[in-house]
PDB file of C-alpha atoms in Angstrom:
ATOM      1  CA  MET L 177     -53.254  25.049 -13.037  1.00 80.00           C
ATOM      2  CA  LYS L 178     -49.833  25.350 -14.734  1.00 89.00           C
ATOM      3  CA  THR L 179     -49.249  26.158 -18.461  1.00 93.00           C
ATOM      4  CA  ALA L 180     -47.329  24.451 -21.148  1.00 94.00           C
ATOM      5  CA  ARG L 181     -44.665  27.436 -20.470  1.00 95.00           C
ATOM      6  CA  ASP L 182     -44.378  25.936 -16.725  1.00 94.00           C
ATOM      7  CA  LEU L 183     -44.342  22.532 -17.650  1.00 93.00           C
ATOM      8  CA  MET L 184     -42.062  22.658 -20.685  1.00 94.00           C
ATOM      9  CA  THR L 185     -38.116  21.818 -21.195  1.00 91.00           C
ATOM     10  CA  SER L 186     -36.581  24.852 -22.480  1.00 91.00           C
ATOM     11  CA  PRO L 187     -34.855  26.109 -24.665  1.00 90.00           C
ATOM     12  CA  ALA L 188     -35.981  23.292 -26.805  1.00 89.00           C
ATOM     13  CA  GLU L 189     -33.114  21.252 -28.743  1.00 92.00           C
ATOM     14  CA  CYS L 190     -33.980  21.380 -32.597  1.00 95.00           C
ATOM     15  CA  LEU L 191     -32.648  20.128 -35.931  1.00 97.00           C
ATOM     16  CA  ALA L 192     -32.397  21.766 -39.343  1.00 97.00           C
ATOM     17  CA  PRO L 193     -33.927  19.969 -42.209  1.00 97.00           C
ATOM     18  CA  ASP L 194     -30.733  19.641 -44.155  1.00 97.00           C
ATOM     19  CA  GLU L 195     -28.893  17.840 -41.212  1.00 98.00           C
ATOM     20  CA  THR L 196     -28.846  14.081 -41.830  1.00 98.00           C
ATOM     21  CA  LEU L 197     -30.292  11.113 -40.166  1.00 97.00           C
ATOM     22  CA  VAL L 198     -27.251  10.213 -38.530  1.00 97.00           C
ATOM     23  CA  ASP L 199     -26.974  13.891 -37.269  1.00 97.00           C
ATOM     24  CA  ALA L 200     -30.371  13.493 -35.570  1.00 97.00           C
ATOM     25  CA  ALA L 201     -29.625  10.033 -34.159  1.00 97.00           C
ATOM     26  CA  ARG L 202     -26.494  11.558 -32.687  1.00 97.00           C
ATOM     27  CA  MET L 203     -28.709  14.539 -31.232  1.00 97.00           C
ATOM     28  CA  PHE L 204     -31.069  11.820 -29.877  1.00 96.00           C
ATOM     29  CA  SER L 205     -28.318  10.143 -28.110  1.00 96.00           C
ATOM     30  CA  LYS L 206     -26.580  13.281 -26.740  1.00 96.00           C
ATOM     31  CA  TYR L 207     -29.785  14.378 -25.333  1.00 93.00           C
ATOM     32  CA  ASP L 208     -31.514  11.045 -24.388  1.00 92.00           C
ATOM     33  CA  VAL L 209     -34.563  12.003 -26.406  1.00 91.00           C
ATOM     34  CA  GLY L 210     -36.575   9.986 -29.046  1.00 91.00           C
ATOM     35  CA  SER L 211     -37.916  13.001 -31.169  1.00 93.00           C
ATOM     36  CA  MET L 212     -36.819  16.636 -31.978  1.00 95.00           C
ATOM     37  CA  PRO L 213     -38.635  19.585 -33.731  1.00 96.00           C
ATOM     38  CA  VAL L 214     -37.208  20.441 -37.037  1.00 97.00           C
ATOM     39  CA  VAL L 215     -37.001  24.198 -37.750  1.00 95.00           C
ATOM     40  CA  ASP L 216     -36.038  26.224 -40.408  1.00 93.00           C
ATOM     41  CA  GLY L 217     -34.691  29.464 -38.786  1.00 89.00           C
ATOM     42  CA  ASP L 218     -37.190  30.013 -36.409  1.00 81.00           C
ATOM     43  CA  THR L 219     -40.061  28.274 -38.118  1.00 89.00           C
ATOM     44  CA  LEU L 220     -41.378  25.005 -37.160  1.00 93.00           C
ATOM     45  CA  VAL L 221     -41.368  22.880 -40.245  1.00 94.00           C
ATOM     46  CA  GLY L 222     -41.403  19.314 -38.713  1.00 95.00           C
ATOM     47  CA  VAL L 223     -40.457  16.622 -36.406  1.00 96.00           C
ATOM     48  CA  ILE L 224     -38.272  13.770 -36.332  1.00 97.00           C
ATOM     49  CA  THR L 225     -38.390  10.563 -34.372  1.00 95.00           C
ATOM     50  CA  ASP L 226     -36.129   7.951 -33.698  1.00 95.00           C
ATOM     51  CA  ARG L 227     -38.701   5.573 -35.225  1.00 94.00           C
ATOM     52  CA  ASP L 228     -38.955   7.523 -38.512  1.00 95.00           C
ATOM     53  CA  ILE L 229     -35.527   7.115 -38.901  1.00 96.00           C
ATOM     54  CA  VAL L 230     -35.537   3.181 -38.415  1.00 96.00           C
ATOM     55  CA  VAL L 231     -38.811   2.831 -40.278  1.00 94.00           C
ATOM     56  CA  GLU L 232     -37.930   5.096 -43.030  1.00 93.00           C
ATOM     57  CA  GLY L 233     -34.202   5.463 -42.920  1.00 93.00           C
ATOM     58  CA  VAL L 234     -32.796   1.896 -41.917  1.00 93.00           C
ATOM     59  CA  ALA L 235     -35.557  -0.323 -43.278  1.00 92.00           C
ATOM     60  CA  LYS L 236     -35.783   1.368 -46.699  1.00 92.00           C
ATOM     61  CA  ASN L 237     -31.796   1.324 -46.760  1.00 92.00           C
ATOM     62  CA  LEU L 238     -31.183   5.078 -47.202  1.00 93.00           C
ATOM     63  CA  ASP L 239     -27.971   6.424 -47.394  1.00 95.00           C
ATOM     64  CA  LEU L 240     -28.281   7.694 -43.517  1.00 94.00           C
ATOM     65  CA  PRO L 241     -24.933   9.622 -43.633  1.00 96.00           C
ATOM     66  CA  ASN L 242     -26.204  11.590 -46.517  1.00 97.00           C
ATOM     67  CA  THR L 243     -30.085  11.789 -46.172  1.00 97.00           C
ATOM     68  CA  GLN L 244     -31.458  14.672 -45.278  1.00 97.00           C
ATOM     69  CA  ILE L 245     -33.970  14.904 -42.335  1.00 97.00           C
ATOM     70  CA  SER L 246     -36.322  16.733 -44.692  1.00 96.00           C
ATOM     71  CA  LYS L 247     -36.719  13.774 -46.564  1.00 96.00           C
ATOM     72  CA  ILE L 248     -38.548  11.789 -43.950  1.00 96.00           C
ATOM     73  CA  MET L 249     -39.774  14.014 -41.215  1.00 96.00           C
ATOM     74  CA  SER L 250     -43.347  14.152 -40.265  1.00 94.00           C
ATOM     75  CA  LYS L 251     -44.651  17.674 -41.768  1.00 94.00           C
ATOM     76  CA  ASN L 252     -47.799  17.959 -40.169  1.00 91.00           C
ATOM     77  CA  VAL L 253     -46.797  18.925 -36.469  1.00 93.00           C
ATOM     78  CA  VAL L 254     -49.200  18.814 -33.600  1.00 95.00           C
ATOM     79  CA  THR L 255     -48.083  21.755 -31.134  1.00 96.00           C
ATOM     80  CA  VAL L 256     -49.382  23.402 -27.892  1.00 97.00           C
ATOM     81  CA  GLN L 257     -48.975  27.246 -27.291  1.00 97.00           C
ATOM     82  CA  VAL L 258     -47.124  28.418 -24.193  1.00 95.00           C
ATOM     83  CA  THR L 259     -50.397  29.747 -22.470  1.00 96.00           C
ATOM     84  CA  ASP L 260     -52.346  25.945 -22.843  1.00 96.00           C
ATOM     85  CA  ASP L 261     -53.203  24.802 -19.605  1.00 92.00           C
ATOM     86  CA  ALA L 262     -51.800  21.330 -18.362  1.00 91.00           C
ATOM     87  CA  LEU L 263     -55.316  19.492 -19.050  1.00 89.00           C
ATOM     88  CA  ALA L 264     -55.274  21.072 -22.537  1.00 93.00           C
ATOM     89  CA  VAL L 265     -51.949  19.749 -23.072  1.00 94.00           C
ATOM     90  CA  ALA L 266     -52.697  16.503 -21.891  1.00 91.00           C
ATOM     91  CA  ARG L 267     -55.784  16.360 -24.243  1.00 91.00           C
ATOM     92  CA  VAL L 268     -53.400  16.931 -27.274  1.00 94.00           C
ATOM     93  CA  LEU L 269     -50.947  14.354 -26.199  1.00 93.00           C
ATOM     94  CA  ALA L 270     -53.732  11.826 -25.528  1.00 90.00           C
ATOM     95  CA  ASP L 271     -56.038  12.538 -28.700  1.00 92.00           C
ATOM     96  CA  LYS L 272     -53.006  12.681 -31.055  1.00 92.00           C
ATOM     97  CA  GLN L 273     -51.454   9.679 -29.287  1.00 89.00           C
ATOM     98  CA  ILE L 274     -47.980  11.080 -28.863  1.00 91.00           C
ATOM     99  CA  ARG L 275     -45.431  11.332 -26.045  1.00 89.00           C
ATOM    100  CA  ARG L 276     -43.963  14.834 -26.544  1.00 92.00           C
ATOM    101  CA  VAL L 277     -45.189  18.056 -28.231  1.00 95.00           C
ATOM    102  CA  PRO L 278     -43.597  21.082 -29.080  1.00 96.00           C
ATOM    103  CA  VAL L 279     -44.434  24.243 -27.272  1.00 96.00           C
ATOM    104  CA  VAL L 280     -44.839  27.237 -29.551  1.00 95.00           C
ATOM    105  CA  ASP L 281     -44.928  31.001 -28.778  1.00 92.00           C
ATOM    106  CA  GLY L 282     -46.654  32.268 -32.037  1.00 86.00           C
ATOM    107  CA  ASP L 283     -44.845  30.289 -34.753  1.00 80.00           C
ATOM    108  CA  ARG L 284     -41.423  29.963 -32.829  1.00 89.00           C
ATOM    109  CA  VAL L 285     -40.508  26.792 -30.927  1.00 94.00           C
ATOM    110  CA  VAL L 286     -39.741  27.455 -27.096  1.00 94.00           C
ATOM    111  CA  GLY L 287     -39.778  24.231 -25.729  1.00 94.00           C
ATOM    112  CA  VAL L 288     -41.299  20.725 -25.616  1.00 95.00           C
ATOM    113  CA  VAL L 289     -43.369  19.049 -22.782  1.00 95.00           C
ATOM    114  CA  SER L 290     -43.535  15.256 -22.433  1.00 92.00           C
ATOM    115  CA  GLN L 291     -46.147  13.267 -21.164  1.00 89.00           C
ATOM    116  CA  ALA L 292     -44.203  12.693 -18.023  1.00 88.00           C
ATOM    117  CA  ASP L 293     -44.107  16.377 -17.488  1.00 90.00           C
ATOM    118  CA  VAL L 294     -47.670  16.601 -17.932  1.00 89.00           C
ATOM    119  CA  ALA L 295     -48.399  13.512 -15.534  1.00 84.00           C
ATOM    120  CA  LEU L 296     -46.586  15.352 -12.842  1.00 84.00           C
ATOM    121  CA  GLU L 297     -49.140  18.204 -12.707  1.00 80.00           C
ATOM    122  CA  LEU L 298     -52.240  16.187 -13.151  1.00 70.00           C
ATOM    123  CA  ASP L 299     -54.277  14.234 -10.326  1.00 63.00           C
ATOM    124  CA  ASN L 300     -53.441  10.493 -10.683  1.00 63.00           C
ATOM    125  CA  ALA L 301     -56.759   9.395 -11.914  1.00 57.00           C
ATOM    126  CA  THR L 302     -56.419  11.920 -14.926  1.00 61.00           C
ATOM    127  CA  ALA L 303     -52.562  11.076 -15.570  1.00 56.00           C
ATOM    128  CA  GLY L 304     -53.541   7.465 -15.836  1.00 62.00           C
ATOM    129  CA  GLU L 305     -56.027   8.277 -18.327  1.00 65.00           C
ATOM    130  CA  VAL L 306     -53.860  10.499 -20.299  1.00 59.00           C
ATOM    131  CA  VAL L 307     -51.170   7.582 -20.577  1.00 57.00           C
ATOM    132  CA  GLU L 308     -53.798   5.053 -21.191  1.00 63.00           C
ATOM    133  CA  ASP L 309     -55.105   7.030 -24.189  1.00 57.00           C
ATOM    134  CA  ILE L 310     -51.511   7.650 -25.315  1.00 58.00           C
ATOM    135  CA  SER L 311     -50.546   4.189 -25.125  1.00 60.00           C
ATOM    136  CA  GLN L 312     -53.462   2.792 -27.270  1.00 61.00           C
ATOM    137  CA  ASN L 313     -52.460   2.163 -30.850  1.00 53.00           C
TER     138      ASN L 313
END
């Protein structure tokens, strides 16, 4: 079975904690994604999503061009290791109800695996269960 290394998009596009919410939104648009890992140097320190920007930034009327990502990013980041197999990655996505997960090699972010990446590797029944579990909320 393929591993996270085989499934991931790499290199991972990442943001720095001192970049602004507008910077994050522009990167989401540029790469057509809804979340990105946040790294300080090579160390993963958080994840920011488009939903974070809307719910925490826009809805709370934050100064988007001047508010740093670090103010609203999620700091408890779920990750998978490059050696985790596709089924283990699928379980993480389903258990945590997330659609994308950073792939790390030690503490260094090396890629990102999405729900779609995993679904292409799994048999149809398992992929369907994973998507259903992720969508429960």
